[in-house]
XYZ file of C-alpha atoms in Angstrom:
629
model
C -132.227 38.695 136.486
C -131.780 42.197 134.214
C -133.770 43.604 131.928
C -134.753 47.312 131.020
C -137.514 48.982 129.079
C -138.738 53.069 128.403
C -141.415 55.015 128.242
C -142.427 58.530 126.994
C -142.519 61.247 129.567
C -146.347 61.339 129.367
C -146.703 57.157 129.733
C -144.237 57.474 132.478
C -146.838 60.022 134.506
C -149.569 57.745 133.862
C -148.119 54.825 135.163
C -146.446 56.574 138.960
C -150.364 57.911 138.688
C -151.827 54.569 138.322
C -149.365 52.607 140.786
C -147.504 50.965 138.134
C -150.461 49.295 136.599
C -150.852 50.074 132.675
C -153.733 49.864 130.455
C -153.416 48.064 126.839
C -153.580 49.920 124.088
C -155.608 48.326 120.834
C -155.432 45.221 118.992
C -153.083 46.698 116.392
C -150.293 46.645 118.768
C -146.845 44.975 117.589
C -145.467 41.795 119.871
C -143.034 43.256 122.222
C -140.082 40.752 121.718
C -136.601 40.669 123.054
C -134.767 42.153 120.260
C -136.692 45.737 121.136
C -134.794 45.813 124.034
C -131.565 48.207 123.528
C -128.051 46.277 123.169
C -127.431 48.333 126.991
C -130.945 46.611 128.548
C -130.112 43.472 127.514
C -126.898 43.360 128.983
C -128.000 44.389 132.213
C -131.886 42.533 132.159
C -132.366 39.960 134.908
C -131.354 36.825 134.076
C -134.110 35.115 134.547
C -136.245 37.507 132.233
C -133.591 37.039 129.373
C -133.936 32.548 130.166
C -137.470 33.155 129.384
C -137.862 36.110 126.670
C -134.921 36.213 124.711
C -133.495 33.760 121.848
C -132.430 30.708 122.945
C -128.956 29.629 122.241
C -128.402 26.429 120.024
C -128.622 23.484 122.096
C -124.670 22.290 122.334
C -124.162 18.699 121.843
C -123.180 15.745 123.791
C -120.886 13.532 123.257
C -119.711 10.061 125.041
C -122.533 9.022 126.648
C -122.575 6.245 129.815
C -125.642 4.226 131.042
C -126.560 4.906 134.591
C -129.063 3.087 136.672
C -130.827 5.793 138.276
C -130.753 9.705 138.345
C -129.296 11.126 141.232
C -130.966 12.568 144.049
C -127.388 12.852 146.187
C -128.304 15.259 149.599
C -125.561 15.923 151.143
C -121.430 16.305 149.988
C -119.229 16.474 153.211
C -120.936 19.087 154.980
C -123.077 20.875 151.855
C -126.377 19.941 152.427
C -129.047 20.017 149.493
C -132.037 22.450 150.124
C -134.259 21.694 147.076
C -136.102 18.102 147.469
C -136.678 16.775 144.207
C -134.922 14.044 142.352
C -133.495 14.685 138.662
C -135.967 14.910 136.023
C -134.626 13.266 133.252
C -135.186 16.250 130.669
C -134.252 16.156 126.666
C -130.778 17.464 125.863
C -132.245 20.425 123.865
C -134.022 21.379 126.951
C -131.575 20.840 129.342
C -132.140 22.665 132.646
C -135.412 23.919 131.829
C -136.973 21.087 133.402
C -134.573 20.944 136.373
C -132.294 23.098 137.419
C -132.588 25.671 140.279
C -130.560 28.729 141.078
C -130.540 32.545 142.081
C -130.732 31.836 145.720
C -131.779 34.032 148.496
C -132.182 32.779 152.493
C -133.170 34.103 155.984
C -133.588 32.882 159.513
C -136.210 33.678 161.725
C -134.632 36.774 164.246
C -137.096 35.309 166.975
C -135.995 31.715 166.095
C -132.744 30.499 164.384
C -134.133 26.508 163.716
C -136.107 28.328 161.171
C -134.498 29.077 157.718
C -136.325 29.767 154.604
C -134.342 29.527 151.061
C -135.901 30.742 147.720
C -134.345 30.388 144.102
C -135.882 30.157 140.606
C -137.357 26.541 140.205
C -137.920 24.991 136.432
C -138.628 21.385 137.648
C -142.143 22.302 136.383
C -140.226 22.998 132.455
C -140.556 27.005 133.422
C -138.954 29.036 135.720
C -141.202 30.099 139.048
C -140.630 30.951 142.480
C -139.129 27.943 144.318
C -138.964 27.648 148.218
C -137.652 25.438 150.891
C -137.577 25.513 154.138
C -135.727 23.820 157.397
C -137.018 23.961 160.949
C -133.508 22.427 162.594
C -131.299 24.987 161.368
C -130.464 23.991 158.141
C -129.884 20.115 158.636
C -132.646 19.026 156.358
C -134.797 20.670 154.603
C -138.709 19.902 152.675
C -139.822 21.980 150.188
C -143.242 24.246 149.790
C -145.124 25.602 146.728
C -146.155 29.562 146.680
C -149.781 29.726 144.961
C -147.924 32.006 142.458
C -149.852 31.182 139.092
C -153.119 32.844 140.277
C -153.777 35.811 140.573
C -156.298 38.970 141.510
C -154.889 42.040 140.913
C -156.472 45.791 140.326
C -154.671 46.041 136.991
C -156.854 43.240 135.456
C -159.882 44.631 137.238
C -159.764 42.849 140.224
C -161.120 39.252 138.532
C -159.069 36.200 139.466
C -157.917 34.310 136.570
C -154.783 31.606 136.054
C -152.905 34.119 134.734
C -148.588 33.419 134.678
C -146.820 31.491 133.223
C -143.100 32.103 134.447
C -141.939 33.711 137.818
C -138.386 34.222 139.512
C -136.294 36.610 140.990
C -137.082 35.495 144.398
C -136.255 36.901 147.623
C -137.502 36.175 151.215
C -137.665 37.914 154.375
C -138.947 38.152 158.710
C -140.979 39.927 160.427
C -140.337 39.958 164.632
C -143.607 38.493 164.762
C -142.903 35.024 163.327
C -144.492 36.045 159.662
C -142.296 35.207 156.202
C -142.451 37.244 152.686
C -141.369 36.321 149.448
C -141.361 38.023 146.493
C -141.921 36.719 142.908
C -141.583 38.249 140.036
C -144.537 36.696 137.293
C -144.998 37.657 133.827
C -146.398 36.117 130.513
C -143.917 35.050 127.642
C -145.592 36.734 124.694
C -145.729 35.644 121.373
C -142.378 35.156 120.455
C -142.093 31.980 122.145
C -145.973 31.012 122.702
C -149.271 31.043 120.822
C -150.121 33.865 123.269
C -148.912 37.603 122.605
C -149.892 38.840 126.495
C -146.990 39.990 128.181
C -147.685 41.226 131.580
C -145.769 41.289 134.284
C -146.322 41.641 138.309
C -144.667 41.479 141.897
C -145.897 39.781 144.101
C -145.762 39.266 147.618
C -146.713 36.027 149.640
C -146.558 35.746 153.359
C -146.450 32.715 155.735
C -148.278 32.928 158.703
C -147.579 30.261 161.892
C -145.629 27.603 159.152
C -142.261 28.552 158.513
C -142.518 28.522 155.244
C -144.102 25.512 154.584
C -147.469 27.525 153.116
C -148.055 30.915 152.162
C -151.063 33.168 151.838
C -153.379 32.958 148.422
C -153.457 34.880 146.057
C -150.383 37.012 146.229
C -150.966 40.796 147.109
C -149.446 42.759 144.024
C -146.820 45.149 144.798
C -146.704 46.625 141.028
C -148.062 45.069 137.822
C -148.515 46.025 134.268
C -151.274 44.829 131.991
C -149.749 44.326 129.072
C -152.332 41.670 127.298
C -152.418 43.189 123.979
C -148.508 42.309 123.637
C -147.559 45.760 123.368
C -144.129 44.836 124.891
C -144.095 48.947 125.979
C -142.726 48.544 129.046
C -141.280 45.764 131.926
C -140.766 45.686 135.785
C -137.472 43.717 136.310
C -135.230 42.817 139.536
C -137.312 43.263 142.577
C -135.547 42.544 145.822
C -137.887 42.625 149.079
C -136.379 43.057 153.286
C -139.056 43.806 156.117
C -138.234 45.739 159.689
C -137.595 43.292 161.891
C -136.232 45.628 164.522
C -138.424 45.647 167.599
C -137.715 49.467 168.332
C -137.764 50.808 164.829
C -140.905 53.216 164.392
C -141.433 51.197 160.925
C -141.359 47.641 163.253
C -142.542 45.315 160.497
C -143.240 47.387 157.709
C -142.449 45.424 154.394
C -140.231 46.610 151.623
C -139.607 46.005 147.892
C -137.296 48.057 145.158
C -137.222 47.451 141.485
C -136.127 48.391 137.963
C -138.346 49.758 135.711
C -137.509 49.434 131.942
C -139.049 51.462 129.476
C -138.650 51.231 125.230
C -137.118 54.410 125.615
C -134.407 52.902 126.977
C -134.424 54.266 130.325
C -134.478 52.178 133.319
C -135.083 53.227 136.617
C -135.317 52.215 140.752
C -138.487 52.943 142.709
C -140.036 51.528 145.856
C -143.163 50.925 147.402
C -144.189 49.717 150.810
C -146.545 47.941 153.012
C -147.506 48.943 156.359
C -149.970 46.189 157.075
C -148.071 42.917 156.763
C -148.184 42.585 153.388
C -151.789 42.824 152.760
C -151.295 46.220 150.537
C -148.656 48.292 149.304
C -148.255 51.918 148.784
C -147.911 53.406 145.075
C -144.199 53.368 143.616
C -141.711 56.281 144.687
C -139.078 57.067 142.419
C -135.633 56.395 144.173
C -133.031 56.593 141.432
C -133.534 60.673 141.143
C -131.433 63.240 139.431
C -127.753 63.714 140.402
C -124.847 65.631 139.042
C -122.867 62.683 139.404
C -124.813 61.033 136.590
C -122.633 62.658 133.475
C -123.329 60.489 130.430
C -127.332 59.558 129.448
C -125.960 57.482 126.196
C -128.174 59.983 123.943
C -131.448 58.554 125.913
C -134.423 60.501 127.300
C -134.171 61.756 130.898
C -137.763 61.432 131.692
C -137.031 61.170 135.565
C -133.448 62.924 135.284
C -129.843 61.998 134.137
C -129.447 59.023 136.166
C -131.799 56.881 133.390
C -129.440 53.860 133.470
C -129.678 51.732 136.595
C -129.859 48.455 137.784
C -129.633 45.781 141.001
C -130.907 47.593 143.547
C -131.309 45.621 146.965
C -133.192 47.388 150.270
C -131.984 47.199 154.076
C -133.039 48.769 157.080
C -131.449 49.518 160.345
C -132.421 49.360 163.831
C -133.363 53.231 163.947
C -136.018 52.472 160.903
C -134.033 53.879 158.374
C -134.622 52.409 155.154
C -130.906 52.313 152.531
C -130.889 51.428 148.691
C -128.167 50.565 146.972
C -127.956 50.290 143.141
C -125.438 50.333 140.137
C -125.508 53.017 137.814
C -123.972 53.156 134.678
C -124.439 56.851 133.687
C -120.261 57.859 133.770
C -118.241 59.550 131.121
C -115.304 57.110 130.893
C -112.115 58.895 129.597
C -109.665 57.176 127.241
C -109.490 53.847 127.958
C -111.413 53.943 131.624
C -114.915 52.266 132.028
C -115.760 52.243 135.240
C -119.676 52.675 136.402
C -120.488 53.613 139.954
C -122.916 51.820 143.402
C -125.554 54.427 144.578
C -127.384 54.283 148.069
C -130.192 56.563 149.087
C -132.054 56.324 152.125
C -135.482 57.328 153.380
C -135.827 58.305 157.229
C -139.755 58.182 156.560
C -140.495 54.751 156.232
C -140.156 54.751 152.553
C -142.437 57.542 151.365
C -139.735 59.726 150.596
C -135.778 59.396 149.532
C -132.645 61.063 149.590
C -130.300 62.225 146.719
C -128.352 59.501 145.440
C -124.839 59.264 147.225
C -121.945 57.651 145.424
C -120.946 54.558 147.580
C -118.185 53.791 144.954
C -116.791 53.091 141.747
C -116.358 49.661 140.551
C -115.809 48.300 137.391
C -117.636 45.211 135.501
C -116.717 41.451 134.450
C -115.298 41.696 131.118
C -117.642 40.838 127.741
C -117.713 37.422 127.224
C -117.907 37.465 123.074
C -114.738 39.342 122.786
C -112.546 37.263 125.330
C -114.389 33.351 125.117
C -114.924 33.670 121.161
C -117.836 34.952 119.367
C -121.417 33.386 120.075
C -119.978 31.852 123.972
C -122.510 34.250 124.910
C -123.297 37.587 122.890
C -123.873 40.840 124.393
C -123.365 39.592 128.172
C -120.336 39.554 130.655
C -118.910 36.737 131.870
C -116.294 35.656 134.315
C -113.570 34.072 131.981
C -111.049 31.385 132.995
C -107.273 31.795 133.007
C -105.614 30.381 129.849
C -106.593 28.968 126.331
C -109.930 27.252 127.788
C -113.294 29.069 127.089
C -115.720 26.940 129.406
C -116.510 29.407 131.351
C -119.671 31.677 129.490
C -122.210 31.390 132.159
C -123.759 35.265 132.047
C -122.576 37.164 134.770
C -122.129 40.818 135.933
C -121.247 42.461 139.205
C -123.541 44.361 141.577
C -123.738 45.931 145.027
C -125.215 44.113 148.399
C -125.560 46.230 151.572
C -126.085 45.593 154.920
C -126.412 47.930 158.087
C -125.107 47.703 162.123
C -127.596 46.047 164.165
C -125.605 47.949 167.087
C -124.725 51.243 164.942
C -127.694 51.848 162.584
C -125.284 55.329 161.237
C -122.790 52.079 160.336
C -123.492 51.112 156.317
C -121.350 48.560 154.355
C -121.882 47.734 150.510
C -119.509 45.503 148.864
C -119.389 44.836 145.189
C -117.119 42.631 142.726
C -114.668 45.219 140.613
C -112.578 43.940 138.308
C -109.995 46.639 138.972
C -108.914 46.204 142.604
C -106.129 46.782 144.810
C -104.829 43.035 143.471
C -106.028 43.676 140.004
C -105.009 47.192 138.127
C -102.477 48.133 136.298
C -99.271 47.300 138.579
C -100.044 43.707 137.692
C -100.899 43.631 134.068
C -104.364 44.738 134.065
C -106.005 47.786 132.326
C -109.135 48.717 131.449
C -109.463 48.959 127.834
C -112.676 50.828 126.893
C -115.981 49.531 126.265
C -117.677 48.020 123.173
C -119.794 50.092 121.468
C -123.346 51.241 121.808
C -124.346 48.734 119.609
C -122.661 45.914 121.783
C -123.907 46.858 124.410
C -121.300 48.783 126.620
C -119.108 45.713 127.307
C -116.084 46.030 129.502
C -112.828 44.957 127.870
C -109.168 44.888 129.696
C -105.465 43.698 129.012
C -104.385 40.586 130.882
C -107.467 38.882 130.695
C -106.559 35.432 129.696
C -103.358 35.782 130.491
C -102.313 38.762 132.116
C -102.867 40.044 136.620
C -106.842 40.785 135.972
C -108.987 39.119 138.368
C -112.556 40.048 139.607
C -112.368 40.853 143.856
C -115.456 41.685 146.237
C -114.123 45.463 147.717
C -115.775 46.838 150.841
C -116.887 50.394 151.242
C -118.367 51.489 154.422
C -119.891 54.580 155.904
C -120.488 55.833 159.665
C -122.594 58.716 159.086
C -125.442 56.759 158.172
C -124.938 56.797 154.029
C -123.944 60.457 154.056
C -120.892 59.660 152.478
C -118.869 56.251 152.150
C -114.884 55.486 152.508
C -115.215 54.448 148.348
C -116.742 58.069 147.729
C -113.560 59.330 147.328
C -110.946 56.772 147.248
C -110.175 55.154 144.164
C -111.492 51.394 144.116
C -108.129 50.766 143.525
C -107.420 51.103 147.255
C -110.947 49.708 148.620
C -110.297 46.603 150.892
C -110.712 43.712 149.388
C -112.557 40.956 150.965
C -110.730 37.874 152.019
C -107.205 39.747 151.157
C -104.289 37.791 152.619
C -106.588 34.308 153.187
C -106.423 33.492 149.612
C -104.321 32.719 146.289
C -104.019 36.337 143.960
C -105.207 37.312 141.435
C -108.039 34.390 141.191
C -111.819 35.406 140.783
C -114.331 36.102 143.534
C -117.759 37.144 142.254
C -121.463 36.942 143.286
C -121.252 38.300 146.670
C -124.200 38.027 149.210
C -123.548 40.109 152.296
C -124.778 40.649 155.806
C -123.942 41.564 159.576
C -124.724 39.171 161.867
C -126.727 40.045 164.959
C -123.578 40.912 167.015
C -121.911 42.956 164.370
C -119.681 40.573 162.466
C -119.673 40.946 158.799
C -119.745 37.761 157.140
C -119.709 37.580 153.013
C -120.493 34.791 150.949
C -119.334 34.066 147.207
C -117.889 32.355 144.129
C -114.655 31.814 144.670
C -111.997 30.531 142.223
C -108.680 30.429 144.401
C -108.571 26.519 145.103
C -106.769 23.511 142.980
C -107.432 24.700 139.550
C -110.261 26.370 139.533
C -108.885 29.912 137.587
C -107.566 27.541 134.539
C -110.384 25.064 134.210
C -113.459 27.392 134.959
C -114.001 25.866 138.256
C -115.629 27.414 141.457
C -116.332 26.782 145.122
C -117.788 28.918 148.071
C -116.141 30.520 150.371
C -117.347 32.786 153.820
C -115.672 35.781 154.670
C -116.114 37.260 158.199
C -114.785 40.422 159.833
C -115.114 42.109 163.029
C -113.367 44.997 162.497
C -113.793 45.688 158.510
C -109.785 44.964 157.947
C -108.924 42.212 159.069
C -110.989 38.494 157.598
C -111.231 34.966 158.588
C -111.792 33.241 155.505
C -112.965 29.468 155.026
C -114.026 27.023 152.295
C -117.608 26.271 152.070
C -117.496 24.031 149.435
C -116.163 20.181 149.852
C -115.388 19.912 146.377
C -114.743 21.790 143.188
C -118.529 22.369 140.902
C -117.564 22.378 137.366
C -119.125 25.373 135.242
C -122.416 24.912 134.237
C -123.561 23.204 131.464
C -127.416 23.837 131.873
C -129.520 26.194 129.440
C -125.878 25.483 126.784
C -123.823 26.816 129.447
C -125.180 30.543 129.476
C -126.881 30.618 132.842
C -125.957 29.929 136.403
C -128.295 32.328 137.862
C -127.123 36.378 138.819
C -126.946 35.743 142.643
C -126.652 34.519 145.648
C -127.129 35.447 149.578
C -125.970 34.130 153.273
C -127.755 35.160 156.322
C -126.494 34.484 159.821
C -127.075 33.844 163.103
C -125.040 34.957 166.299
C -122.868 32.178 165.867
C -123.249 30.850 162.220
C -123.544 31.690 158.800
C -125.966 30.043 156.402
C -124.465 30.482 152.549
C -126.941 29.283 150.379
C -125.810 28.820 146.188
C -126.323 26.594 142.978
C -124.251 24.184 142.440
C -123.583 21.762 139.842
C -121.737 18.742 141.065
C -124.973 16.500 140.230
C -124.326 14.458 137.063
C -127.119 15.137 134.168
C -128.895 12.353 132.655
C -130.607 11.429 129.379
C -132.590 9.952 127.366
C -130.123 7.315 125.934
C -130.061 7.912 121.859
C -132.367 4.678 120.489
C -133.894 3.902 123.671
C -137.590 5.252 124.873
C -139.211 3.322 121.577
C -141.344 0.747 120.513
C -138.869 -2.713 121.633
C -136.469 -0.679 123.283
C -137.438 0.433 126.573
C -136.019 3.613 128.029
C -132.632 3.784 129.550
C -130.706 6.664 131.344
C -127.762 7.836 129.847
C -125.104 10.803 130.813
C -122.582 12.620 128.485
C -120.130 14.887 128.006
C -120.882 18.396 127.911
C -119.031 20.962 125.127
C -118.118 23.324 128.457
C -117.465 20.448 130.894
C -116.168 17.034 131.700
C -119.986 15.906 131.789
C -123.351 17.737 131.505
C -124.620 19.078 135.534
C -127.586 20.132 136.960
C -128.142 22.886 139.216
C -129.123 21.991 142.624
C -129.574 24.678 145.877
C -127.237 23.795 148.532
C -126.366 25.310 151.824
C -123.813 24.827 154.592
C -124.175 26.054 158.316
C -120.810 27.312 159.149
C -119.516 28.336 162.522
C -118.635 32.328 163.162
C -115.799 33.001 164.819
């Protein structure tokens, strides 16, 4: 999910002074709405955020319908087992997926016990998105699914009174302590006016903990990380893309201690990483550290305040800690000058040796460059203003929103031993020895788009490069090699150029890298918009064992008109296997058939074609344990 908001120097002091939590101004405050976001925020806001605030495309039609019997509630394809429980809610075309679709997965096994596996995603069987969970106590065989008490809240910015308070939550990540204990994070806010009666548009993380369950219940209320009282619908400000990890190394001098990082947009335009931290499981959290400080290597502001330096532009960030307690953020950045035709951006890590209270200067980890704008190669309206991941050839299914970020992971064994990985669209398969060049970016007004040759039809495809350091983030391999030479993950297991994107990445516990991702290299996926799953592990950070995850192609989406598939997904493994966990969308839709559901004619089920596939999905959460080698 991406999103990005600014304030003035002065609000931006009052809120690090007040923990993130912001009083309302008066009642003659203006509604916030999407459209006061700048074209570059709403390119890079959270998905999820953008689902729920911004305009809603114009519900595609559906053509050919069939009667079915029953909606589907298929669990298992080949070895891809489904992780969320619930059967198909039979939801009005207009609507479709905002009564049933889940995606934006994150997962994590229990260090102390591997039956245990928690999975989280955004969840709109209730007809909004909120935090969805599941969990499995046999190791990812079958699974039940919990509720987080997430609609309820007590925090200090509404002066400590409870009061059912959200209504929309996602962005969900989950975490162990060595002690048995879960966290998730949600991310809650209020729609505003723009699409409800009510013009409060606050917004909160929030952190929920299960205790001697395994994620089958979690603490109530939440214990807010950082919120912002925004009832009078100012719309003056939004917290976007948290991402939480706890210490779960038993020597670290931080054991336990929980983390979260976020985005911070401002109507200034600016947006921001900070951090905050909780040293008692969970139960409070320290006030918000800025992480995303000045740099020299942040050359190009896009005529926008520098309230907390030049790096004002920044998104994704996602926290890991090693065994030694140090604590490593990586982010994307988009402050570069791009000459001529260029348009790369660039993947930041800091690190805090402190337990969080204080950070480094921001390191460059590498270049990378994004997914190309959807409008300008899938046709105007596919999917204005965002990036997408387009197919090969004259089709223009694929217009799900999409845009490339950083994961990182640490050593267990070598805590000085970093790895991010990020998609680029230029890579060491994809540049301009095989018909692919970047071309320059839309303008301002567009948002910054990223537009190429060979797109369609020319050598560009999207690849997830590796850049590693082993002086603990002081500098990586990508800080000064071109991307263009950056291993590639996978590279020689799989078909070239086809498109890998949406990376989740981790070491295992005995030092094997193992990646996780969208992966268009099978049958026909790179013509007809196709994807699968495939794992990546590596021992040595050269050479890769690649397999296919997936028992069957998953058609693009055709949920929420096509736009949305979620931004991400994760894996998590074991010593000996890897737990991928994605959305997928090989369950058939169904309807309301047209002239049924009335007086005399009693409802039947119908499904249909979709304009951007052979029949309208869902999106389910599925999972696969797969052996490491």
């Amino acid at each position: 999910m991406r999103k990005r908001r600014a304030l003035s120097l002065a609000a931006t002091a009052m809120l690090l002074l007040g923990g993130l939590s912001l009083a309302a101004p008066g009642a003659n405050a203006q509604p916030f709405g999407y459209d006061k976001l700048t074209p570059i925020q709403k390119r890079h806001a959270s998905g999820a955020l953008t689902e729920a605030l911004g305009p809603q495309a114009a519900a595609r039609a559906v053509t050919n319908t069939q009667r079915v019997t029953a909606p589907s509630c298929d669990g298992r394809r080949g070895d891809n087992v489904k992780v969320n429980q619930n059967c198909l809610n039979i939801t009005n075309q207009p609507l479709a997926g905002r009564g049933q679709a889940q995606n934006e997965t994150w997962v994590a096994v229990n260090p102390s016990n591997s039956h245990q596996v928690i999975a989280t995603y955004n969840d709109y069987r209730r007809g909004d998105g909120t935090c969805g969970v599941s969990y499995s106590g046999d190791g990812g065989r079958s699974w039940a699914d919990a509720t987080t008490p997430n609609g309820f809240v007590s925090g200090a910015a509404f002066g400590g009174k409870p009061r059912q308070y959200f209504q929309g939550g996602g962005d969900t990540s989950v975490a162990w302590d060595t002690r048995g204990n879960a966290y998730l994070s949600c991310q809650q806010f209020k729609r505003g006016n723009g699409v409800s009666p009510d013009a409060d548009q606050s917004s909160g993380f929030y952190v929920y903990r299960s205790t001697g369950s395994g994620g089958a219940s979690f603490n109530f209320p939440g214990r807010p990380v950082a919120e912002h009282d925004d009832t009078a619908g100012t719309g003056t400000f939004l917290l976007d893309k948290q991402l939480l990890t706890v210490d779960n190394h038993l020597k670290s001098p931080y054991r336990d201690r929980v983390y979260m990082t976020w985005t911070t947009f401002a109507e200034d335009g600016t947006g921001y990483i900070y951090g905050a931290y909780s040293s008692d499981y969970g139960e409070h959290f320290s006030a918000p550290v800025l992480i995303s400080s000045d740099s020299a290597l942040c050359d190009q502001t896009f005529g926008i305040p520098t309230p907390q330096g030049r790096c004002n532009n920044n998104q994704f960030s996602q926290p890991v800690t090693a065994a030694d307690g140090t604590l490593y953020v990586a982010w994307a950045n988009y402050n570069t000058t791009q000459t001529g035709s260029d348009n790369h951006f660039q993947v930041f890590l800091a690190h805090s040796s402190d337990g969080g209270a204080t950070f480094s200067a921001p390191v460059k980890a590498t270049d990378y460059y994004d997914l190309p704008d959807c409008d300008t190669y899938q046709g105007a309206g596919k999917n204005p203003g965002r990036d997408c991941v387009p197919e090969k050839g004259t089709g223009t299914n694929s217009i799900f929103r999409a845009t490339n970020y950083p994961n990182v992971t640490v050593d267990p064994a070598n805590p000085k031993r970093v790895v991010v990985t990020t998609g680029s669209y230029i890579n060491r398969d994809s540049n301009e020895t095989s018909g692919c060049t970047p071309a320059g970016l839309t303008p301002i007004a567009a948002g910054l788009g990223s537009l190429y040759t060979g797109v369609k039809t020319g050598g560009c495809n999207n690849s997830i490069v590796l850049t590693a350091s082993t002086n603990g983030g002081a500098s990586f391999t990508g800080t000064t090699t071109n991307v263009r030479k950056l291993p590639v993950i996978g590279t020689g297991t799989r078909q070239a150029p086809t498109d890998q994107f949406w990376q989740g990445t981790v070491f295992s516990p005995t030092g094997t890298l193992v990646t996780g991702f969208y992966d268009r290299q099978y049958g026909s996926d790179e013509s007809t918009g196709y994807s699968d799953i495939t794992l990546v592990t590596s021992k040595d950070l050269t050479h890769f064992t690649s397999a296919r995850v997936t028992s069957s192609s998953m058609p693009p989406p055709s949920q929420f008109n096509g736009q949305f598939y979620g931004d991400y997904i994760m894996v998590d493994a074991t010593a000996s296997t890897a737990h991928p966990v994605w959305s997928d969308t090989r369950v058939k839709a169904a309807f309301l058939c047209p002239g049924t559901g009335t007086a005399g004619h009693p409802p039947e089920l119908c499904q249909a074609s979709a304009s951007n596939a052979s029949i309208a999905n869902d999106e389910d959460i599925y999972t696969s344990a797969v052996p490491i080698h």
